[in-house]
Short mmCIF file of C-alpha atoms and ligand atoms in Angstrom, two decimals:
data_model
loop_
_atom_site.label_atom_id
_atom_site.label_comp_id
_atom_site.label_asym_id
_atom_site.label_seq_id
_atom_site.Cartn_x
_atom_site.Cartn_y
_atom_site.Cartn_z
CA UNK R 1 -12.33 12.44 34.03
CA UNK R 2 -9.16 12.58 32.00
CA UNK R 3 -8.50 15.87 30.22
CA UNK R 4 -7.80 15.26 26.56
CA UNK R 5 -6.90 17.84 23.95
CA UNK R 6 -10.34 17.65 22.35
CA UNK R 7 -13.69 19.48 22.56
CA UNK R 8 -16.34 17.35 24.25
CA UNK R 9 -19.31 16.49 22.00
CA UNK R 10 -22.54 18.43 22.51
CA UNK R 11 -24.66 15.27 22.28
CA UNK R 12 -24.48 11.63 23.37
CA UNK R 13 -22.92 9.26 20.87
CA UNK R 14 -24.59 5.97 21.56
CA UNK R 15 -22.49 3.13 20.20
CA UNK R 16 -24.03 0.22 22.09
CA UNK R 17 -26.78 -0.87 19.71
CA UNK R 18 -25.81 -4.51 20.25
CA UNK R 19 -26.95 -4.10 23.87
CA UNK R 20 -30.23 -2.44 22.93
CA UNK R 21 -31.69 0.05 20.47
CA UNK R 22 -34.10 2.93 21.06
CA UNK R 23 -37.67 2.28 19.94
CA UNK R 24 -38.23 3.79 16.49
CA UNK R 25 -40.86 6.57 16.84
CA UNK R 26 -42.81 5.00 13.94
CA UNK R 27 -42.93 1.77 15.96
CA UNK R 28 -43.94 3.53 19.17
CA UNK R 29 -46.79 5.20 17.28
CA UNK R 30 -48.36 1.91 16.16
CA UNK R 31 -47.95 0.38 19.63
CA UNK R 32 -49.60 3.19 21.61
CA UNK R 33 -53.29 2.40 20.90
CA UNK R 34 -52.87 -1.16 22.22
CA UNK R 35 -51.98 0.18 25.66
CA UNK R 36 -54.65 2.85 25.89
CA UNK R 37 -57.78 2.35 23.77
CA UNK R 38 -57.45 -1.09 22.18
CA UNK R 39 -56.49 -2.72 25.47
CA UNK R 40 -58.74 -5.81 25.16
CA UNK R 41 -57.65 -9.35 25.96
CA UNK R 42 -57.32 -11.26 22.65
CA UNK R 43 -59.11 -14.23 24.26
CA UNK R 44 -62.30 -12.23 24.97
CA UNK R 45 -65.22 -12.78 22.59
CA UNK R 46 -66.66 -9.25 22.56
CA UNK R 47 -65.56 -6.67 20.03
CA UNK R 48 -62.73 -5.16 22.10
CA UNK R 49 -61.16 -8.62 22.43
CA UNK R 50 -61.77 -9.50 18.81
CA UNK R 51 -59.96 -6.41 17.58
CA UNK R 52 -56.99 -7.09 19.91
CA UNK R 53 -56.90 -10.63 18.53
CA UNK R 54 -56.97 -9.26 14.98
CA UNK R 55 -54.03 -6.93 15.75
CA UNK R 56 -52.08 -9.83 17.23
CA UNK R 57 -52.71 -12.01 14.18
CA UNK R 58 -51.80 -9.21 11.81
CA UNK R 59 -48.53 -8.79 13.71
CA UNK R 60 -47.91 -12.52 13.40
CA UNK R 61 -48.50 -12.45 9.63
CA UNK R 62 -46.20 -9.44 9.27
CA UNK R 63 -43.37 -11.16 11.16
CA UNK R 64 -43.96 -14.43 9.30
CA UNK R 65 -43.55 -12.56 6.00
CA UNK R 66 -40.05 -11.37 6.96
CA UNK R 67 -39.15 -14.92 8.01
CA UNK R 68 -40.62 -16.51 4.88
CA UNK R 69 -42.72 -18.65 7.24
CA UNK R 70 -46.40 -19.25 7.81
CA UNK R 71 -48.18 -17.42 10.65
CA UNK R 72 -48.79 -20.71 12.48
CA UNK R 73 -45.05 -21.11 12.87
CA UNK R 74 -44.55 -17.79 14.71
CA UNK R 75 -44.91 -17.72 18.51
CA UNK R 76 -44.64 -14.43 20.38
CA UNK R 77 -42.44 -14.58 23.47
CA UNK R 78 -41.15 -12.16 26.10
CA UNK R 79 -37.77 -11.61 24.43
CA UNK R 80 -34.73 -13.42 23.14
CA UNK R 81 -34.02 -15.26 26.38
CA UNK R 82 -37.49 -16.82 26.58
CA UNK R 83 -37.43 -17.81 22.90
CA UNK R 84 -34.07 -19.49 23.29
CA UNK R 85 -35.11 -21.24 26.50
CA UNK R 86 -38.31 -22.46 24.87
CA UNK R 87 -36.44 -23.74 21.83
CA UNK R 88 -33.74 -25.58 23.77
CA UNK R 89 -35.64 -26.80 26.81
CA UNK R 90 -38.79 -27.37 24.77
CA UNK R 91 -37.08 -29.69 22.27
CA UNK R 92 -35.24 -31.48 25.12
CA UNK R 93 -38.57 -32.10 26.91
CA UNK R 94 -40.17 -33.38 23.73
CA UNK R 95 -37.33 -35.94 23.58
CA UNK R 96 -37.88 -37.08 27.17
CA UNK R 97 -34.79 -35.12 28.33
CA UNK R 98 -32.53 -37.55 26.52
CA UNK R 99 -30.03 -37.13 23.72
CA UNK R 100 -27.18 -34.90 22.61
CA UNK R 101 -27.29 -31.18 21.85
CA UNK R 102 -24.55 -29.57 19.79
CA UNK R 103 -23.79 -25.89 20.20
CA UNK R 104 -20.84 -23.50 20.02
CA UNK R 105 -18.49 -22.05 22.60
CA UNK R 106 -19.41 -18.47 21.60
CA UNK R 107 -23.18 -18.41 22.17
CA UNK R 108 -25.02 -15.80 24.22
CA UNK R 109 -25.48 -16.69 27.89
CA UNK R 110 -29.19 -17.36 27.24
CA UNK R 111 -28.02 -20.42 25.29
CA UNK R 112 -24.94 -21.34 27.31
CA UNK R 113 -26.66 -21.28 30.71
CA UNK R 114 -29.76 -23.11 29.44
CA UNK R 115 -27.58 -25.88 28.06
CA UNK R 116 -25.55 -26.05 31.30
CA UNK R 117 -28.86 -26.65 33.07
CA UNK R 118 -29.92 -29.33 30.57
CA UNK R 119 -26.56 -31.03 31.15
CA UNK R 120 -27.44 -31.37 34.85
CA UNK R 121 -30.71 -33.02 33.76
CA UNK R 122 -28.94 -35.78 31.88
CA UNK R 123 -28.56 -34.43 28.34
CA UNK R 124 -25.18 -34.44 26.69
CA UNK R 125 -23.90 -31.11 25.35
CA UNK R 126 -21.09 -30.71 22.82
CA UNK R 127 -19.58 -27.24 22.33
CA UNK R 128 -17.82 -26.51 19.06
CA UNK R 129 -14.90 -24.07 19.34
CA UNK R 130 -14.56 -20.98 17.15
CA UNK R 131 -11.49 -20.36 15.04
CA UNK R 132 -9.43 -17.22 15.61
CA UNK R 133 -11.74 -15.16 13.41
CA UNK R 134 -14.77 -16.26 15.45
CA UNK R 135 -16.27 -18.70 12.97
CA UNK R 136 -17.54 -22.25 13.56
CA UNK R 137 -16.46 -24.68 10.84
CA UNK R 138 -19.33 -26.82 9.46
CA UNK R 139 -16.76 -29.63 9.11
CA UNK R 140 -16.41 -29.67 12.91
CA UNK R 141 -20.19 -29.86 13.13
CA UNK R 142 -20.23 -32.80 10.69
CA UNK R 143 -17.78 -34.68 12.92
CA UNK R 144 -19.75 -33.96 16.09
CA UNK R 145 -23.16 -35.16 14.81
CA UNK R 146 -24.19 -38.66 15.92
CA UNK R 147 -27.36 -40.75 15.83
CA UNK R 148 -28.09 -39.42 19.34
CA UNK R 149 -28.13 -35.76 18.27
CA UNK R 150 -31.57 -34.24 18.84
CA UNK R 151 -30.76 -30.54 18.46
CA UNK R 152 -28.12 -28.18 17.09
CA UNK R 153 -28.03 -24.54 18.19
CA UNK R 154 -25.70 -22.11 16.41
CA UNK R 155 -26.11 -18.34 16.62
CA UNK R 156 -26.53 -16.45 13.35
CA UNK R 157 -24.33 -13.48 14.31
CA UNK R 158 -22.29 -13.02 17.45
CA UNK R 159 -23.25 -10.26 19.88
CA UNK R 160 -19.69 -9.46 20.95
CA UNK R 161 -17.60 -9.65 17.78
CA UNK R 162 -20.28 -9.52 15.09
CA UNK R 163 -19.02 -12.57 13.25
CA UNK R 164 -21.56 -14.31 11.03
CA UNK R 165 -21.85 -18.09 11.11
CA UNK R 166 -22.31 -20.28 8.02
CA UNK R 167 -25.86 -21.29 8.94
CA UNK R 168 -26.84 -22.53 5.47
CA UNK R 169 -23.79 -24.79 5.21
CA UNK R 170 -24.41 -26.07 8.74
CA UNK R 171 -28.02 -26.85 7.79
CA UNK R 172 -26.80 -28.82 4.78
CA UNK R 173 -24.49 -30.88 6.99
CA UNK R 174 -27.34 -31.55 9.41
CA UNK R 175 -29.77 -32.64 6.65
CA UNK R 176 -27.14 -34.96 5.21
CA UNK R 177 -26.67 -36.59 8.63
CA UNK R 178 -30.42 -36.93 9.09
CA UNK R 179 -30.57 -38.92 5.86
CA UNK R 180 -27.60 -41.11 6.72
CA UNK R 181 -28.81 -41.98 10.23
CA UNK R 182 -32.54 -41.85 9.40
CA UNK R 183 -33.17 -39.46 12.31
CA UNK R 184 -34.62 -35.95 12.82
CA UNK R 185 -32.40 -33.19 14.18
CA UNK R 186 -33.90 -29.83 15.12
CA UNK R 187 -31.72 -26.88 14.07
CA UNK R 188 -32.05 -23.65 16.06
CA UNK R 189 -30.40 -20.31 15.41
CA UNK R 190 -30.22 -17.28 17.69
CA UNK R 191 -30.85 -14.39 15.30
CA UNK R 192 -31.16 -11.63 17.92
CA UNK R 193 -28.18 -9.71 16.52
CA UNK R 194 -28.70 -10.49 12.84
CA UNK R 195 -32.45 -9.87 12.46
CA UNK R 196 -32.01 -6.16 11.77
CA UNK R 197 -29.38 -6.60 9.07
CA UNK R 198 -29.19 -10.04 7.49
CA UNK R 199 -31.52 -12.28 5.54
CA UNK R 200 -33.44 -14.30 8.13
CA UNK R 201 -35.61 -16.22 5.67
CA UNK R 202 -35.93 -19.61 7.36
CA UNK R 203 -36.03 -21.51 4.05
CA UNK R 204 -32.82 -19.86 2.87
CA UNK R 205 -31.15 -20.53 6.22
CA UNK R 206 -32.57 -24.07 6.49
CA UNK R 207 -33.40 -23.81 10.19
CA UNK R 208 -36.26 -25.37 12.17
CA UNK R 209 -36.23 -22.86 15.02
CA UNK R 210 -35.18 -19.21 15.11
CA UNK R 211 -35.17 -16.72 17.99
CA UNK R 212 -35.19 -12.94 17.74
CA UNK R 213 -36.16 -9.99 19.92
CA UNK R 214 -37.51 -6.46 19.66
CA UNK R 215 -34.88 -4.73 21.74
CA UNK R 216 -32.15 -5.15 19.11
CA UNK R 217 -34.23 -4.07 16.09
CA UNK R 218 -35.58 -0.68 17.26
CA UNK R 219 -38.62 -2.39 18.72
CA UNK R 220 -39.81 -2.84 22.32
CA UNK R 221 -37.78 -4.60 25.00
CA UNK R 222 -39.18 -7.81 26.48
CA UNK R 223 -40.83 -8.71 23.18
CA UNK R 224 -39.52 -11.53 21.04
CA UNK R 225 -40.58 -14.38 18.86
CA UNK R 226 -39.74 -17.98 18.26
CA UNK R 227 -40.15 -19.48 14.81
CA UNK R 228 -40.92 -23.21 14.98
CA UNK R 229 -41.08 -25.14 11.71
CA UNK R 230 -44.25 -27.19 11.36
CA UNK R 231 -43.93 -30.74 12.77
CA UNK R 232 -40.92 -29.90 14.96
CA UNK R 233 -41.20 -31.79 18.26
CA UNK R 234 -41.38 -29.21 21.07
CA UNK R 235 -43.09 -28.84 24.44
CA UNK R 236 -43.98 -25.67 26.36
CA UNK R 237 -42.20 -24.35 29.43
CA UNK R 238 -45.18 -22.33 30.66
CA UNK R 239 -48.63 -23.81 31.27
CA UNK R 240 -51.89 -21.94 31.67
CA UNK R 241 -54.42 -20.46 29.29
CA UNK R 242 -52.98 -22.15 26.17
CA UNK R 243 -52.24 -18.91 24.32
CA UNK R 244 -49.79 -19.06 21.38
CA UNK R 245 -51.11 -22.48 20.34
CA UNK R 246 -50.23 -23.79 23.79
CA UNK R 247 -46.51 -23.13 23.46
CA UNK R 248 -46.55 -19.94 25.54
CA UNK R 249 -49.42 -19.48 27.97
CA UNK R 250 -50.15 -16.06 29.42
CA UNK R 251 -52.09 -13.03 28.21
CA UNK R 252 -50.41 -11.85 25.05
CA UNK R 253 -48.32 -8.68 24.95
CA UNK R 254 -50.36 -7.25 22.07
CA UNK R 255 -48.59 -3.89 21.93
CA UNK R 256 -45.24 -5.70 22.15
CA UNK R 257 -46.10 -8.08 19.32
CA UNK R 258 -47.40 -5.22 17.15
CA UNK R 259 -44.25 -3.18 17.88
CA UNK R 260 -41.88 -6.07 17.32
CA UNK R 261 -43.34 -7.03 13.96
CA UNK R 262 -43.46 -3.40 12.76
CA UNK R 263 -39.86 -2.89 13.84
CA UNK R 264 -38.88 -6.08 12.07
CA UNK R 265 -40.52 -5.13 8.77
CA UNK R 266 -39.05 -1.61 8.87
CA UNK R 267 -35.58 -3.03 9.50
CA UNK R 268 -36.12 -5.55 6.70
CA UNK R 269 -37.20 -2.86 4.22
CA UNK R 270 -34.39 -0.51 5.14
CA UNK R 271 -31.64 -3.13 5.51
CA UNK R 272 -30.14 -2.89 2.00
CA UNK R 273 -29.41 0.85 2.36
CA UNK R 274 -28.59 0.77 6.06
CA UNK R 275 -26.19 -2.17 5.76
CA UNK R 276 -24.30 -0.35 3.03
CA UNK R 277 -24.17 2.90 5.03
CA UNK R 278 -23.01 1.22 8.24
CA UNK R 279 -20.42 -0.94 6.49
CA UNK R 280 -18.75 2.21 5.14
CA UNK R 281 -18.78 3.80 8.61
CA UNK R 282 -17.53 0.61 10.26
CA UNK R 283 -14.61 0.26 7.86
CA UNK R 284 -13.78 3.95 8.18
CA UNK R 285 -13.65 3.42 11.96
CA UNK R 286 -11.38 0.37 11.61
CA UNK R 287 -9.05 2.36 9.34
CA UNK R 288 -8.81 5.21 11.85
CA UNK R 289 -8.09 2.83 14.74
CA UNK R 290 -5.26 1.20 12.79
CA UNK R 291 -2.91 4.01 13.89
CA UNK R 292 -3.10 2.83 17.53
CA UNK R 293 -0.10 0.66 18.44
CA UNK R 294 -0.72 -2.94 19.50
CA UNK R 295 -4.43 -2.72 18.81
CA UNK R 296 -5.97 -5.98 17.66
CA UNK R 297 -9.25 -6.27 15.79
CA UNK R 298 -11.36 -9.11 17.18
CA UNK R 299 -12.98 -11.13 14.41
CA UNK R 300 -12.39 -10.79 10.70
CA UNK R 301 -13.60 -7.71 8.83
CA UNK R 302 -15.85 -9.82 6.61
CA UNK R 303 -18.15 -11.60 7.04
CA UNK R 304 -19.14 -9.37 9.94
CA UNK R 305 -22.22 -7.45 11.06
CA UNK R 306 -22.13 -4.01 9.47
CA UNK R 307 -22.43 -2.27 12.85
CA UNK R 308 -19.85 -4.13 14.95
CA UNK R 309 -16.35 -3.00 15.92
CA UNK R 310 -14.49 -4.96 18.58
CA UNK R 311 -10.86 -4.31 19.47
CA UNK R 312 -8.40 -5.42 22.14
CA UNK R 313 -5.47 -3.72 23.81
CA UNK R 314 -3.53 -6.06 26.08
CA UNK R 315 -2.11 -3.32 28.32
CA UNK R 316 -5.33 -1.47 29.25
CA UNK R 317 -8.64 -2.50 30.80
CA UNK R 318 -11.88 -2.39 28.84
CA UNK R 319 -13.90 -1.11 31.80
CA UNK R 320 -11.53 1.81 32.31
CA UNK R 321 -11.72 2.74 28.62
CA UNK R 322 -15.52 2.53 28.59
CA UNK R 323 -15.78 4.66 31.74
CA UNK R 324 -13.47 7.37 30.36
CA UNK R 325 -15.30 7.32 27.02
CA UNK R 326 -18.52 8.01 28.92
CA UNK R 327 -16.98 11.26 30.21
CA UNK R 328 -16.78 12.29 26.54
CA UNK R 329 -20.44 11.34 25.99
CA UNK R 330 -19.62 8.09 24.18
CA UNK R 331 -21.49 4.93 25.20
CA UNK R 332 -19.66 1.72 24.32
CA UNK R 333 -19.17 -1.59 26.10
CA UNK R 334 -16.63 -4.15 27.12
CA UNK R 335 -17.10 -7.91 26.91
CA UNK R 336 -20.79 -8.64 26.66
CA UNK R 337 -23.23 -6.28 28.33
CA UNK R 338 -25.11 -9.15 29.94
CA UNK R 339 -22.05 -9.99 32.05
CA UNK R 340 -21.37 -6.42 33.14
CA UNK R 341 -21.81 -7.47 36.76
CA UNK R 342 -19.23 -10.24 36.40
CA UNK R 343 -15.57 -9.45 35.90
CA UNK R 344 -14.89 -12.60 33.89
CA UNK R 345 -13.08 -12.14 30.60
CA UNK R 346 -15.28 -12.78 27.57
CA UNK R 347 -15.80 -16.48 26.77
CA UNK R 348 -16.12 -15.51 23.12
CA UNK R 349 -12.70 -13.85 22.91
CA UNK R 350 -11.07 -16.68 24.88
CA UNK R 351 -12.58 -19.23 22.50
CA UNK R 352 -11.09 -17.26 19.60
CA UNK R 353 -7.66 -17.69 21.15
CA UNK R 354 -7.27 -14.23 22.67
CA UNK R 355 -5.27 -14.06 25.93
CA UNK R 356 -6.98 -13.11 29.21
CA UNK R 357 -5.27 -9.71 29.07
CA UNK R 358 -6.55 -9.13 25.53
CA UNK R 359 -10.05 -10.24 26.51
CA UNK R 360 -10.02 -7.91 29.53
CA UNK R 361 -8.80 -5.08 27.33
CA UNK R 362 -11.61 -5.36 24.78
CA UNK R 363 -14.00 -2.62 23.73
CA UNK R 364 -17.07 -3.06 21.53
CA UNK R 365 -18.59 -0.20 19.58
CA UNK R 366 -21.89 -1.07 17.92
CA UNK R 367 -23.19 1.51 15.47
CA UNK R 368 -26.80 2.24 14.61
CA UNK R 369 -29.28 4.43 12.77
CA UNK R 370 -28.23 7.61 14.58
CA UNK R 371 -24.50 7.15 13.88
CA UNK R 372 -22.90 9.67 11.52
CA UNK R 373 -19.44 9.99 9.99
CA UNK R 374 -18.77 13.01 12.25
CA UNK R 375 -19.55 10.84 15.27
CA UNK R 376 -17.08 8.19 14.13
CA UNK R 377 -14.34 10.75 13.52
CA UNK R 378 -14.88 12.20 16.99
CA UNK R 379 -14.98 8.78 18.71
CA UNK R 380 -11.86 7.56 16.92
CA UNK R 381 -10.09 10.78 17.93
CA UNK R 382 -11.13 10.50 21.59
CA UNK R 383 -10.24 6.81 21.69
CA UNK R 384 -6.79 7.32 20.20
CA UNK R 385 -5.98 10.19 22.57
CA UNK R 386 -7.40 8.34 25.55
CA UNK R 387 -5.29 5.25 24.85
CA UNK R 388 -2.17 7.41 24.45
CA UNK R 389 -2.84 9.26 27.72
CA UNK R 390 -3.57 6.08 29.71
CA UNK R 391 -0.37 4.54 28.39
CA UNK R 392 1.62 7.65 29.38
CA UNK R 393 0.13 7.48 32.87
CA UNK R 394 1.18 3.82 33.21
CA UNK R 395 4.73 4.45 32.01
C1 PLP Q 1 -29.82 -9.74 23.46
C2 PLP Q 1 -29.54 -11.14 23.04
C3 PLP Q 1 -30.22 -12.23 23.63
C4 PLP Q 1 -31.20 -12.06 24.77
O1 PLP Q 1 -32.33 -11.37 24.40
P1 PLP Q 1 -33.30 -10.66 25.48
O2 PLP Q 1 -34.37 -10.04 24.65
O3 PLP Q 1 -32.45 -9.67 26.21
O4 PLP Q 1 -33.81 -11.71 26.37
C5 PLP Q 1 -29.92 -13.48 23.15
N1 PLP Q 1 -29.03 -13.68 22.17
C6 PLP Q 1 -28.36 -12.66 21.60
C7 PLP Q 1 -27.39 -12.94 20.51
C8 PLP Q 1 -28.59 -11.36 22.01
O5 PLP Q 1 -27.92 -10.37 21.45
#
């Protein structure tokens, strides 16, 4: 613990909503009966099963509404990772494990590692680099597309730096290429970080596949869904009882599906107000941090998720900063949470042209529903004083 000239907060200030969110009590309330009383298996033909099945289908319709899709195109999965794996491996299998997949250098590990595996199975993978603000240029995508392209996977918003990709423009480029080469290209987007804040209407985005999860939208962990546009060629990864129209066998997580779709509709309804509120807080935070010498903001301010702040200091280590912040009851993260066991610098920051030192000295604060202006003032104050003290100690 480093003593700073500041009074420690009397409550935790959780600024790691990009890692996971608490379950909204309203969501928890609608999930509860499906664990305790309405516990039937949706495949059973007696009343208890029929009502579980009805709850599952209602959840599907609710989620489909937010996506602007039909219920038949929504498949419940066990989280973002399974949705992404099903999308990527499932499309590859449907193409006989042949062809080229185009992705970006800044995807979540669920995408990166899956595609590394597909590469060992004979598929070709092309990774588009991000520019220094963390954006993938649709012109680079246009150049990379060939008649062998079977799938493109570009995340909607980045989990580390909150940058938002031009998905619509990318879709336009893909559709143009399909016409020119007379081929079909499946377009997948990882919307795990964007689902709570941005428009994820699949017609507006122009995607064929979309992954999202409950744990980032104030819903349950290990609950997710994959949207698959009708007539998209895809094969399952799991075989068994043929649940989820055969794409995902296994007894359905009814409570999880109910919770996920409730969480998604609440987030959707509240997004206009919440995005505005968080954007003000985010920009206030950026302004306060500007007084710290040699601090670099990672990613441009706009377009950016309303809840993401990511900064680098090339003379301090992110882990040290995060650990000392914890002593002041502030939960933040460095790099991406999923790699917290590895000490590799972030692949996202490196792709954006940050140095290894800058990548190792990065801190991400991700705001959420509980975040107030007082919290931000306190965190900015602690952070500024902490950086000053650590620099003094090094000198
Ligand atoms: C969290 C996350 C995932 C993985 O989702 P899980 O539900 O943890 O499997 C994938 N992509 C992005 C962008 C994420 O933020």
